[in-house]
Coordinates of C-alpha atoms and ligand atoms in Angstrom, one line a residue:
Chain U
M1 CA -11.6 -8.9 43.4
T2 CA -8.1 -10.1 43.8
L3 CA -5.7 -8.9 41.1
L4 CA -2.4 -9.9 42.6
K5 CA -1.7 -12.6 45.1
V6 CA 1.8 -13.2 46.5
N7 CA 2.4 -16.4 48.4
N8 CA 5.4 -17.1 50.7
L9 CA 7.7 -15.1 48.5
S10 CA 11.4 -15.0 49.3
I11 CA 14.6 -13.9 47.6
E12 CA 18.1 -14.3 48.8
F13 CA 21.2 -12.2 47.9
G14 CA 24.3 -14.0 49.1
G15 CA 22.5 -15.6 52.1
V16 CA 20.7 -12.4 53.0
R17 CA 16.9 -12.6 52.7
A18 CA 15.8 -9.3 51.2
I19 CA 12.2 -10.6 51.0
D20 CA 11.4 -13.2 53.6
D21 CA 8.3 -15.5 53.3
L22 CA 6.0 -12.6 52.4
S23 CA 2.3 -13.2 51.5
F24 CA -0.3 -10.6 50.7
T25 CA -3.0 -9.8 48.1
I26 CA -3.9 -6.7 46.2
N27 CA -7.5 -6.0 45.1
S28 CA -8.2 -4.4 41.8
G29 CA -9.3 -0.8 41.7
T30 CA -7.5 0.2 44.9
I31 CA -4.5 2.3 45.8
H32 CA -2.3 -0.1 47.7
S33 CA 0.8 1.4 49.4
I34 CA 3.9 -0.4 50.6
I35 CA 5.9 1.4 53.2
G36 CA 8.9 0.6 55.4
P37 CA 12.3 1.9 56.5
N38 CA 15.2 2.2 54.1
G39 CA 16.4 -1.3 53.0
A40 CA 13.1 -2.9 54.1
G41 CA 12.9 -4.6 50.7
K42 CA 10.2 -2.5 48.9
T43 CA 12.1 -2.0 45.7
T44 CA 13.2 -5.7 45.8
L45 CA 9.5 -6.6 46.1
F46 CA 8.7 -4.5 43.0
N47 CA 11.5 -6.2 41.1
L48 CA 10.1 -9.6 42.1
I49 CA 6.5 -8.7 41.1
T50 CA 7.5 -7.2 37.8
G51 CA 9.8 -10.0 36.8
V52 CA 13.1 -8.1 37.1
Y53 CA 14.2 -10.7 39.7
T54 CA 13.2 -14.3 40.0
P55 CA 12.2 -15.4 43.5
T56 CA 14.2 -17.9 45.4
S57 CA 10.9 -19.5 46.5
G58 CA 7.2 -18.6 46.6
T59 CA 4.7 -17.9 43.9
I60 CA 3.0 -14.9 42.3
L61 CA -0.5 -15.1 41.0
Y62 CA -1.6 -12.2 38.7
D63 CA -5.1 -12.0 37.2
D64 CA -5.7 -15.7 38.1
E65 CA -2.6 -16.8 36.3
G66 CA 0.6 -18.1 37.9
V67 CA 3.3 -15.7 36.7
T68 CA 6.2 -16.7 38.9
G69 CA 9.4 -16.4 36.8
F70 CA 7.7 -14.5 34.0
K71 CA 9.8 -11.9 32.2
S72 CA 9.0 -8.3 32.6
Y73 CA 7.9 -7.9 29.0
E74 CA 5.5 -10.9 29.3
L75 CA 3.9 -9.2 32.3
A76 CA 3.7 -5.9 30.5
A77 CA 1.7 -7.8 27.8
R78 CA -0.7 -8.8 30.6
G79 CA -1.2 -5.2 31.8
M80 CA 1.5 -4.7 34.4
S81 CA 3.8 -1.7 34.3
R82 CA 5.9 0.3 36.7
T83 CA 8.2 3.3 37.4
F84 CA 11.6 3.3 39.0
Q85 CA 13.0 4.7 42.2
N86 CA 16.3 5.6 40.4
L87 CA 15.2 7.2 37.1
Q88 CA 15.2 4.8 34.1
I89 CA 14.7 7.3 31.3
F90 CA 15.6 6.7 27.7
F91 CA 18.0 9.7 27.6
N92 CA 18.7 9.1 23.9
M93 CA 15.2 10.2 23.0
T94 CA 12.8 13.0 23.3
A95 CA 10.0 13.0 25.9
I96 CA 7.3 12.0 23.5
E97 CA 9.4 9.2 22.1
N98 CA 9.9 7.9 25.6
V99 CA 6.2 7.7 26.0
M100 CA 5.8 6.2 22.5
V101 CA 8.1 3.3 23.5
G102 CA 5.5 2.8 26.3
A103 CA 2.9 2.1 23.6
H104 CA 5.2 -0.5 22.0
L105 CA 2.8 -3.4 22.5
H106 CA -0.1 -1.6 20.9
L107 CA 1.7 -0.8 17.6
N108 CA 2.3 -2.6 14.4
R109 CA 5.9 -4.0 14.8
G110 CA 6.3 -5.8 11.5
F111 CA 9.9 -5.7 10.3
L112 CA 9.3 -5.3 6.6
A113 CA 6.6 -2.8 7.0
S114 CA 8.9 -0.7 9.2
F115 CA 11.9 -1.2 6.9
F116 CA 10.0 0.1 3.8
G117 CA 8.2 2.8 5.8
L118 CA 4.8 1.6 4.8
P119 CA 1.9 4.0 5.3
S120 CA 0.4 1.7 7.9
I121 CA 3.4 2.3 10.1
K122 CA 3.4 6.0 9.6
A123 CA -0.4 6.2 10.3
G124 CA 0.1 4.1 13.4
D125 CA 2.8 6.4 14.6
R126 CA 0.8 9.5 14.0
H127 CA -2.1 8.1 16.0
C128 CA 0.3 6.9 18.7
R129 CA 1.8 10.4 18.9
E130 CA -1.6 11.9 19.5
T131 CA -2.5 9.5 22.3
C132 CA 1.0 10.0 23.9
L133 CA 0.6 13.7 23.7
E134 CA -2.6 13.3 25.7
L135 CA -0.7 11.3 28.3
L136 CA 2.0 13.9 28.5
D137 CA -0.8 16.5 29.0
F138 CA -2.3 14.2 31.7
V139 CA 0.9 14.3 33.7
G140 CA 1.4 18.0 33.0
L141 CA 4.4 17.7 30.6
K142 CA 2.8 18.6 27.2
K143 CA 5.2 21.5 26.7
Y144 CA 8.2 19.1 27.0
A145 CA 7.0 16.8 24.2
D146 CA 9.8 17.4 21.7
I147 CA 12.5 18.2 24.2
D148 CA 15.5 16.0 24.6
T149 CA 15.1 14.3 28.0
E150 CA 18.7 15.1 28.8
S151 CA 17.6 18.7 29.3
M152 CA 14.5 18.1 31.4
P153 CA 14.3 18.8 35.1
Y154 CA 14.3 15.9 37.6
G155 CA 10.7 16.4 38.7
A156 CA 9.5 16.3 35.1
L157 CA 11.4 13.1 34.5
K158 CA 9.6 11.5 37.4
R159 CA 6.3 12.3 35.8
L160 CA 7.6 11.2 32.4
E161 CA 8.1 7.7 33.7
I162 CA 4.4 7.6 34.8
A163 CA 3.3 8.8 31.3
R164 CA 5.4 6.1 29.7
A165 CA 4.1 3.4 31.9
L166 CA 0.5 4.6 31.2
A167 CA 1.1 4.3 27.5
S168 CA 1.4 0.6 27.9
K169 CA -2.3 0.6 29.1
P170 CA -1.7 -1.1 32.4
K171 CA -4.3 -2.7 34.6
I172 CA -1.9 -2.4 37.5
L173 CA 0.8 0.3 37.9
L174 CA 3.6 0.1 40.4
L175 CA 5.1 3.4 41.4
D176 CA 8.4 3.3 43.3
E177 CA 8.8 6.5 45.2
P178 CA 7.3 8.8 42.6
A179 CA 7.7 11.9 44.9
A180 CA 11.3 11.2 46.1
G181 CA 13.5 14.3 45.6
L182 CA 10.5 16.5 44.7
N183 CA 9.7 19.8 46.4
P184 CA 6.3 20.1 48.1
A185 CA 4.5 21.7 45.2
E186 CA 5.8 19.0 42.8
S187 CA 4.7 16.3 45.3
R188 CA 1.2 17.7 45.3
E189 CA 1.2 17.5 41.5
I190 CA 2.2 13.8 41.7
D191 CA -0.4 13.2 44.3
K192 CA -3.1 14.5 42.0
V193 CA -1.7 12.5 39.1
I194 CA -1.9 9.3 41.1
K195 CA -5.5 10.0 42.1
K196 CA -6.4 10.6 38.5
V197 CA -4.7 7.3 37.5
A198 CA -6.7 5.5 40.1
E199 CA -9.9 7.2 38.8
R200 CA -9.2 5.6 35.4
G201 CA -9.7 2.2 37.1
I202 CA -6.0 1.4 37.2
T203 CA -4.9 -0.5 40.3
V204 CA -2.0 1.5 41.9
V205 CA 0.7 0.0 44.0
L206 CA 2.7 2.8 45.7
V207 CA 6.0 2.8 47.5
E208 CA 6.5 6.2 49.1
H209 CA 8.3 7.8 52.0
D210 CA 6.0 10.8 52.0
M211 CA 3.7 9.7 54.8
K212 CA 1.3 12.5 54.4
M213 CA 0.7 11.4 50.8
V214 CA 0.5 7.7 51.7
M215 CA -2.0 8.2 54.6
E216 CA -4.2 10.4 52.5
I217 CA -4.5 8.5 49.3
S218 CA -4.1 4.8 50.2
D219 CA -7.0 2.3 50.5
H220 CA -4.7 -0.2 52.0
I221 CA -1.2 -0.1 53.4
L222 CA 1.4 -2.9 53.8
V223 CA 4.3 -2.3 56.1
L224 CA 7.5 -4.1 55.5
D225 CA 10.5 -4.4 57.8
Y226 CA 13.6 -6.6 57.1
G227 CA 11.7 -8.2 54.1
R228 CA 8.9 -9.3 56.3
K229 CA 5.3 -8.1 56.8
L230 CA 5.1 -6.0 59.9
T231 CA 1.4 -5.3 59.5
E232 CA -1.2 -4.3 57.0
G233 CA -4.5 -2.5 57.0
T234 CA -6.1 0.9 56.4
A235 CA -4.2 4.1 57.1
L236 CA -5.9 4.5 60.4
E237 CA -5.0 0.9 61.5
V238 CA -1.5 1.2 60.4
R239 CA -0.8 4.6 61.9
N240 CA -1.9 3.4 65.4
N241 CA 0.0 0.1 65.3
P242 CA 2.7 0.1 68.0
D243 CA 5.1 -2.0 65.9
V244 CA 5.0 0.5 63.1
I245 CA 5.7 3.3 65.4
A246 CA 8.6 1.3 66.9
A247 CA 10.0 0.4 63.4
Y248 CA 9.9 4.0 62.2
L249 CA 11.1 5.8 65.4
G250 CA 13.4 3.1 66.6
G251 CA 14.7 2.1 63.1
Chain V
M1 CA 8.7 19.5 15.1
M2 CA 7.2 16.4 13.6
M3 CA 7.4 18.3 10.3
N4 CA 10.9 19.2 11.1
L5 CA 11.8 15.6 11.6
K6 CA 10.3 14.6 8.3
S7 CA 11.9 17.4 6.4
A8 CA 15.3 16.7 8.0
K9 CA 14.9 13.2 6.7
T10 CA 13.8 14.0 3.1
G11 CA 16.2 17.0 3.1
G12 CA 19.1 14.7 4.0
I13 CA 18.2 12.2 1.4
L14 CA 17.8 14.9 -1.3
V15 CA 21.3 16.3 -0.4
L16 CA 22.7 12.8 -0.7
C17 CA 21.1 12.2 -4.1
A18 CA 22.4 15.6 -5.3
V19 CA 25.9 14.8 -4.2
I20 CA 25.8 11.4 -5.9
A21 CA 24.4 13.0 -9.1
I22 CA 26.9 15.9 -9.2
L23 CA 30.0 14.0 -8.1
P24 CA 30.8 12.4 -11.5
A25 CA 31.4 16.0 -12.8
F26 CA 34.5 16.0 -10.5
L27 CA 35.7 12.5 -11.1
S28 CA 38.2 12.4 -13.9
N29 CA 39.7 8.9 -13.8
A30 CA 39.0 5.3 -13.0
F31 CA 40.9 5.5 -9.7
Q32 CA 38.7 8.3 -8.4
Y33 CA 35.6 6.4 -9.4
E34 CA 37.0 3.4 -7.6
I35 CA 37.3 5.4 -4.4
A36 CA 33.7 6.8 -4.8
I37 CA 32.4 3.2 -5.2
L38 CA 34.4 2.0 -2.2
I39 CA 32.9 4.8 -0.2
G40 CA 29.5 3.7 -1.1
F41 CA 30.2 0.1 -0.2
N42 CA 31.7 1.0 3.2
A43 CA 28.9 3.5 3.9
I44 CA 26.3 0.8 3.4
V45 CA 28.0 -1.6 5.8
C46 CA 28.4 1.3 8.3
I47 CA 24.7 2.2 8.0
G48 CA 23.8 -1.4 9.1
L49 CA 26.5 -1.5 11.7
N50 CA 25.3 1.9 13.1
L51 CA 21.9 0.4 13.7
L52 CA 23.6 -2.1 16.0
I53 CA 26.2 0.1 17.6
G54 CA 24.8 3.6 17.5
Y55 CA 21.1 2.8 18.0
G56 CA 21.1 -0.5 19.7
G57 CA 24.1 0.2 21.9
Q58 CA 25.8 -3.1 21.2
I59 CA 29.4 -3.4 20.0
S60 CA 30.6 -5.7 17.3
L61 CA 34.3 -6.1 16.5
G62 CA 33.6 -8.8 14.0
H63 CA 31.6 -7.3 11.2
G64 CA 34.3 -7.7 8.7
A65 CA 33.6 -11.4 8.9
F66 CA 30.1 -10.9 7.7
V67 CA 31.3 -8.9 4.8
G68 CA 33.7 -11.8 4.2
L69 CA 30.9 -14.4 4.3
G70 CA 28.9 -12.5 1.7
A71 CA 32.0 -12.1 -0.5
Y72 CA 33.2 -15.7 -0.2
G73 CA 29.6 -17.1 -0.3
S74 CA 29.1 -15.4 -3.6
A75 CA 32.5 -16.3 -4.9
I76 CA 32.2 -20.0 -4.0
L77 CA 28.6 -20.4 -5.3
T78 CA 29.3 -18.6 -8.6
M79 CA 32.7 -20.0 -9.3
N80 CA 32.7 -23.5 -7.8
Q81 CA 29.0 -24.2 -8.2
G82 CA 28.3 -22.2 -11.3
W83 CA 25.2 -20.5 -9.8
D84 CA 23.7 -17.2 -11.0
P85 CA 25.5 -14.3 -9.2
L86 CA 22.4 -12.6 -7.9
L87 CA 21.0 -15.9 -6.6
S88 CA 24.3 -16.6 -5.0
M89 CA 24.2 -13.2 -3.3
V90 CA 20.8 -13.9 -1.9
I91 CA 21.8 -17.3 -0.6
A92 CA 25.0 -16.0 0.9
A93 CA 23.0 -13.2 2.7
I94 CA 20.5 -15.8 4.0
F95 CA 23.3 -18.0 5.2
T96 CA 25.0 -15.1 6.9
G97 CA 21.7 -14.0 8.5
I98 CA 21.0 -17.5 9.8
L99 CA 24.6 -17.8 11.2
A100 CA 24.3 -14.3 12.8
F101 CA 20.9 -15.4 14.3
V102 CA 22.4 -18.6 15.8
I103 CA 25.3 -16.9 17.4
A104 CA 23.5 -13.7 18.4
R105 CA 21.6 -15.1 21.4
P106 CA 24.5 -16.4 23.4
I107 CA 26.7 -13.4 22.3
L108 CA 24.3 -10.7 23.0
K109 CA 23.6 -11.9 26.5
L110 CA 27.1 -10.5 27.2
K111 CA 27.7 -6.8 27.8
G112 CA 30.5 -4.3 27.3
H113 CA 34.0 -5.8 27.2
Y114 CA 32.6 -9.4 27.0
L115 CA 30.5 -8.6 24.0
A116 CA 33.5 -6.9 22.3
M117 CA 35.6 -10.0 23.1
A118 CA 33.0 -12.5 21.9
T119 CA 32.4 -10.7 18.5
L120 CA 36.1 -10.3 18.1
G121 CA 36.5 -14.1 18.7
M122 CA 33.7 -14.8 16.2
G123 CA 35.4 -12.7 13.6
I124 CA 38.7 -14.3 14.1
I125 CA 37.2 -17.8 13.8
I126 CA 35.4 -17.0 10.6
S127 CA 38.6 -15.4 9.3
I128 CA 40.7 -18.5 10.2
V129 CA 38.2 -20.8 8.5
I130 CA 38.4 -18.8 5.3
N131 CA 42.2 -18.9 5.4
T132 CA 42.5 -22.6 6.0
E133 CA 39.7 -24.0 3.8
D134 CA 41.9 -23.3 0.8
Q135 CA 40.2 -26.0 -1.4
L136 CA 37.1 -23.9 -1.2
T137 CA 38.4 -20.4 -0.8
G138 CA 41.9 -20.4 -2.3
G139 CA 43.3 -19.8 1.1
P140 CA 45.5 -16.7 1.7
D141 CA 46.0 -16.3 -2.1
G142 CA 42.4 -15.3 -2.5
M143 CA 40.0 -16.1 -5.3
Y144 CA 39.1 -14.8 -8.7
V145 CA 35.4 -14.2 -9.3
D146 CA 33.5 -13.3 -12.5
G147 CA 31.7 -10.0 -12.5
L148 CA 28.0 -9.2 -13.2
S149 CA 27.6 -9.5 -17.0
F150 CA 25.1 -6.6 -17.2
M151 CA 27.5 -4.2 -15.3
A152 CA 29.4 -3.2 -18.4
T153 CA 31.5 -0.4 -17.1
Q154 CA 32.7 1.2 -13.9
I155 CA 30.1 4.0 -14.4
Y156 CA 27.4 1.4 -14.1
W157 CA 28.8 0.4 -10.8
Y158 CA 28.9 4.0 -9.6
W159 CA 25.2 4.4 -10.2
L160 CA 24.3 1.0 -8.8
V161 CA 26.2 1.6 -5.6
G162 CA 24.8 5.2 -5.4
A163 CA 21.2 3.8 -5.7
L164 CA 21.9 1.1 -3.1
L165 CA 23.3 3.7 -0.7
V166 CA 20.3 6.0 -1.1
F167 CA 18.0 3.0 -0.5
S168 CA 20.0 2.0 2.6
V169 CA 19.8 5.5 4.1
W170 CA 16.1 5.6 3.4
A171 CA 15.4 2.2 4.9
S172 CA 17.6 2.9 7.9
L173 CA 15.7 6.1 8.6
N174 CA 12.4 4.3 8.1
L175 CA 13.4 1.7 10.6
I176 CA 14.7 4.2 13.2
H177 CA 11.5 6.2 13.1
S178 CA 9.3 3.1 13.6
P179 CA 8.2 1.2 16.7
I180 CA 11.1 -1.2 16.1
G181 CA 13.6 1.7 15.9
R182 CA 12.3 3.2 19.1
A183 CA 12.4 -0.2 20.9
L184 CA 16.0 -0.5 19.7
R185 CA 17.0 2.9 21.0
A186 CA 15.1 2.1 24.2
V187 CA 17.4 -1.0 24.6
H188 CA 20.3 1.4 24.5
G189 CA 18.7 3.8 26.9
S190 CA 17.6 1.4 29.6
E191 CA 17.0 -2.3 29.2
V192 CA 15.0 -2.7 32.3
A193 CA 12.7 0.2 31.5
A194 CA 12.2 -1.1 28.0
E195 CA 11.3 -4.5 29.3
V196 CA 8.6 -3.3 31.7
V197 CA 6.7 -1.6 28.9
G198 CA 6.8 -4.8 26.9
V199 CA 10.0 -4.7 24.8
D200 CA 11.6 -8.1 24.5
T201 CA 15.1 -6.6 24.6
T202 CA 16.9 -9.8 23.6
Q203 CA 14.7 -10.2 20.5
Y204 CA 15.5 -6.7 19.3
K205 CA 19.3 -7.1 19.9
V206 CA 19.2 -10.3 17.9
L207 CA 17.1 -8.8 15.2
I208 CA 19.4 -5.8 14.6
F209 CA 22.5 -8.0 14.8
V210 CA 21.1 -10.1 12.0
V211 CA 20.0 -7.1 10.0
S212 CA 23.5 -5.5 10.2
A213 CA 25.1 -8.8 9.3
V214 CA 22.9 -9.1 6.2
F215 CA 23.8 -5.5 5.2
A216 CA 27.4 -6.5 5.5
S217 CA 27.0 -9.7 3.6
I218 CA 25.2 -8.1 0.6
V219 CA 27.9 -5.4 0.3
G220 CA 30.5 -8.2 0.5
S221 CA 28.8 -9.9 -2.5
F222 CA 28.5 -6.8 -4.6
G223 CA 32.1 -5.9 -3.7
V224 CA 33.4 -9.2 -5.0
Y225 CA 31.5 -8.9 -8.2
Y226 CA 32.8 -5.4 -8.6
S227 CA 36.5 -6.1 -8.0
N228 CA 36.5 -9.7 -9.4
F229 CA 38.8 -10.7 -6.6
V230 CA 38.6 -11.5 -2.9
T231 CA 41.3 -12.2 -0.3
P232 CA 40.8 -13.2 3.4
D233 CA 41.7 -9.7 4.5
I234 CA 38.1 -8.7 3.9
A235 CA 37.0 -10.9 6.9
G236 CA 40.0 -9.9 9.0
F237 CA 40.3 -8.1 12.3
F238 CA 41.6 -4.9 10.7
H239 CA 38.6 -4.5 8.4
S240 CA 36.2 -5.0 11.4
I241 CA 38.0 -2.3 13.3
E242 CA 38.0 0.0 10.3
L243 CA 34.2 -0.3 10.1
V244 CA 33.8 0.5 13.8
V245 CA 36.1 3.5 13.5
M246 CA 34.0 4.8 10.6
V247 CA 30.8 4.5 12.6
V248 CA 32.2 6.1 15.8
F249 CA 34.1 8.8 13.9
G250 CA 31.1 9.8 11.7
G251 CA 28.7 9.7 14.7
M252 CA 27.0 7.0 16.6
A253 CA 23.2 7.0 16.2
S254 CA 23.4 9.1 13.1
T255 CA 22.7 7.5 9.7
F256 CA 24.3 10.4 7.8
G257 CA 27.1 10.3 10.3
A258 CA 27.8 6.7 9.2
V259 CA 27.9 7.8 5.6
I260 CA 30.2 10.7 6.3
G261 CA 32.5 8.6 8.5
A262 CA 32.8 6.1 5.7
A263 CA 33.4 8.8 3.1
I264 CA 36.2 10.5 5.1
L265 CA 37.9 7.4 6.3
T266 CA 37.8 5.7 3.0
T267 CA 39.3 8.7 1.2
L268 CA 41.9 9.6 3.8
P269 CA 44.2 6.6 3.4
Q270 CA 44.5 7.5 -0.3
F271 CA 46.1 10.7 0.7
L272 CA 48.3 9.0 3.2
T273 CA 49.7 6.3 1.0
F274 CA 53.2 7.6 1.7
L275 CA 52.8 6.3 5.3
H276 CA 51.2 3.1 4.1
D277 CA 52.8 1.0 6.8
Y278 CA 51.4 3.2 9.4
E279 CA 47.8 3.2 8.2
H280 CA 46.7 1.2 11.1
L281 CA 48.4 3.6 13.4
V282 CA 46.5 6.5 11.8
F283 CA 43.2 4.8 12.2
G284 CA 44.0 4.1 15.9
L285 CA 44.9 7.7 16.4
I286 CA 41.7 9.0 14.7
L287 CA 39.6 6.7 17.0
M288 CA 41.4 8.0 20.0
L289 CA 41.1 11.6 19.1
T290 CA 37.5 11.2 18.3
M291 CA 36.7 9.6 21.6
I292 CA 38.5 12.3 23.4
F293 CA 37.4 15.4 21.5
L294 CA 34.1 14.4 19.8
P295 CA 32.7 11.6 21.9
K296 CA 29.4 11.7 20.0
G297 CA 31.2 11.7 16.6
L298 CA 31.5 14.2 13.8
V299 CA 27.9 14.7 12.6
P300 CA 26.1 14.7 16.0
S301 CA 28.8 17.1 17.4
I302 CA 28.4 19.5 14.5
A303 CA 24.6 19.2 14.7
G304 CA 24.8 20.0 18.4
L305 CA 26.9 23.1 17.7
L306 CA 24.4 24.3 15.1
K307 CA 21.5 23.8 17.5
K308 CA 23.2 25.8 20.2
G309 CA 23.9 28.5 17.6
D310 CA 20.2 28.7 16.9
K311 CA 19.3 29.7 20.4
Ligands
ATP1 N1 20.6 -7.1 43.5 C1 20.9 -7.1 44.8 N2 22.0 -7.7 45.2 C2 22.3 -7.7 46.5 N3 21.5 -7.2 47.5 C3 20.4 -6.5 47.1 C4 20.0 -6.5 45.7 N4 18.9 -5.8 45.6 C5 18.5 -5.4 46.9 N5 19.5 -5.9 47.8 C6 19.4 -5.7 49.2 O1 18.1 -6.0 49.7 C7 17.7 -5.1 50.7 C8 16.5 -4.4 50.4 O2 16.7 -3.4 49.5 P1 15.6 -2.5 48.7 O3 16.3 -1.7 47.7 O4 14.6 -3.4 48.3 O5 15.1 -1.6 49.9 P2 14.0 -0.5 49.9 O6 12.9 -0.9 50.9 O7 13.5 -0.2 48.5 O8 14.8 0.7 50.4 P3 14.7 2.3 50.1 O9 13.6 2.9 50.9 O10 16.0 2.8 50.5 O11 14.5 2.4 48.7 C9 18.9 -4.2 51.0 O12 19.7 -4.7 52.0 C10 19.7 -4.3 49.7 O13 21.1 -4.1 49.9
MG2 MG1 13.6 1.3 47.2

């Protein structure tokens, strides 16, 4: 079943088309990777899909609803979340609090109830803390729960972003280079986490330079170059495509 | 750790209650009570302002104007319209809240210097209106206002302000440790990350701007009933800066920091009366030195040192 459908999507920055007339679909329940050389437009595409940027032209259909121009928080309410290539951690909070922000939409957010510290808010927070601890455990960060994020190692922060995104209970999760800057052991950990996320039935969209990881876990791969679709298909199809080889070796 | 957090909160409130309860033993004259009451008023405004600046990461250089709106709103409604003082206070607070809401959206779209300039401009405009609408406000000469009939003596005021302060600290801590408070801190931490997990960042910025404005307005109303007099200085630029300095000095994103900042910087000028003309200079200097040596402010810096000592 189609979960996300992108039609003729383009965005211009000062006359430069970072995404150029791009169309593709993503089926639910799959791991869908997007690869391409540096500057190909992968992060820009994520920003377009998740409502951080508004496209210059083209449409986005998510879950049978036209969502072009929707704000990020409106898409989050419809089950879309993401992580960032350049860390976007709430450094003014502990690890567990970061994850609890992820659960924002599923909590009682009444102003007066919060202001007067009503038991319903406290009970909600206690329950939220439990589920968020489970998520920290899920990504292997339980021991960091009450640590200030400022003093956590880089690799842990990468996983913390995944836990925070999961707390919003997404249907689709977009991961922008989750393994960038990690050592091989940490990469394998991320690899496992992504597989476990997919096993939960969450559709994963993955941008990653680690080709070994991409080839191994992707159901489908889309190759971008200069904001355009170079090709798409299974790992095997993409790997043997001469254009891809040219773009990577010649790029 | 969860327990720790809770006990830090209750512990802090208990200490505050104890200080308020014991302090009268050391206050020997009306002037000293006056300062204690002023500290309470300033601390409450700073608690509200700290929600905006310290937690939400948004600057306001115009909060004196909101104190002024509460003060003049109450003064005008009670004296010119003959309304009940407490009703006047509520109406003034609602009016201030609505005004803050209307201007918040366009203002809070701005960031950094632009936000500072916009709030500064807003404060100046409100201040000018108060100065020039002299039929209503008495202009630069100020306005006499009746007090609250049931507040017979200054001691009553001491306990009222003390109770209001404890309530404000308690409510502020409640808010910070709720989903709303976390969303607010998330706005400070990373707006884009907050948005992709469903936080409507604009909504929270507006909310906290309004809340901090209402805190300021209510203090302005009580302040005018206490002192029976109000002048446009209350809404002026220097008052706004004073409030920001108290928050920054005491410690951003620390409710008790806001209280301590207000306490120290309300008391200090009383000891510096001999350099009265240079009071502004001293405030500027304190702000500069704080930014250089204690960028996180007094209370968080000390808390950080204690934490390090633990290890
Ligand atoms: N906000 C922006 N303003 C101007 N140009 C932009 C903006 N965002 C992206 N670009 C440009 O769009 C192009 C694609 O950038 P993007 O970050 O999407 O590439 P990428 O495929 O994610 O690269 P990498 O693998 O290095 O992360 C680049 O040329 C970049 O300079
Ligand atoms: Mg990128």
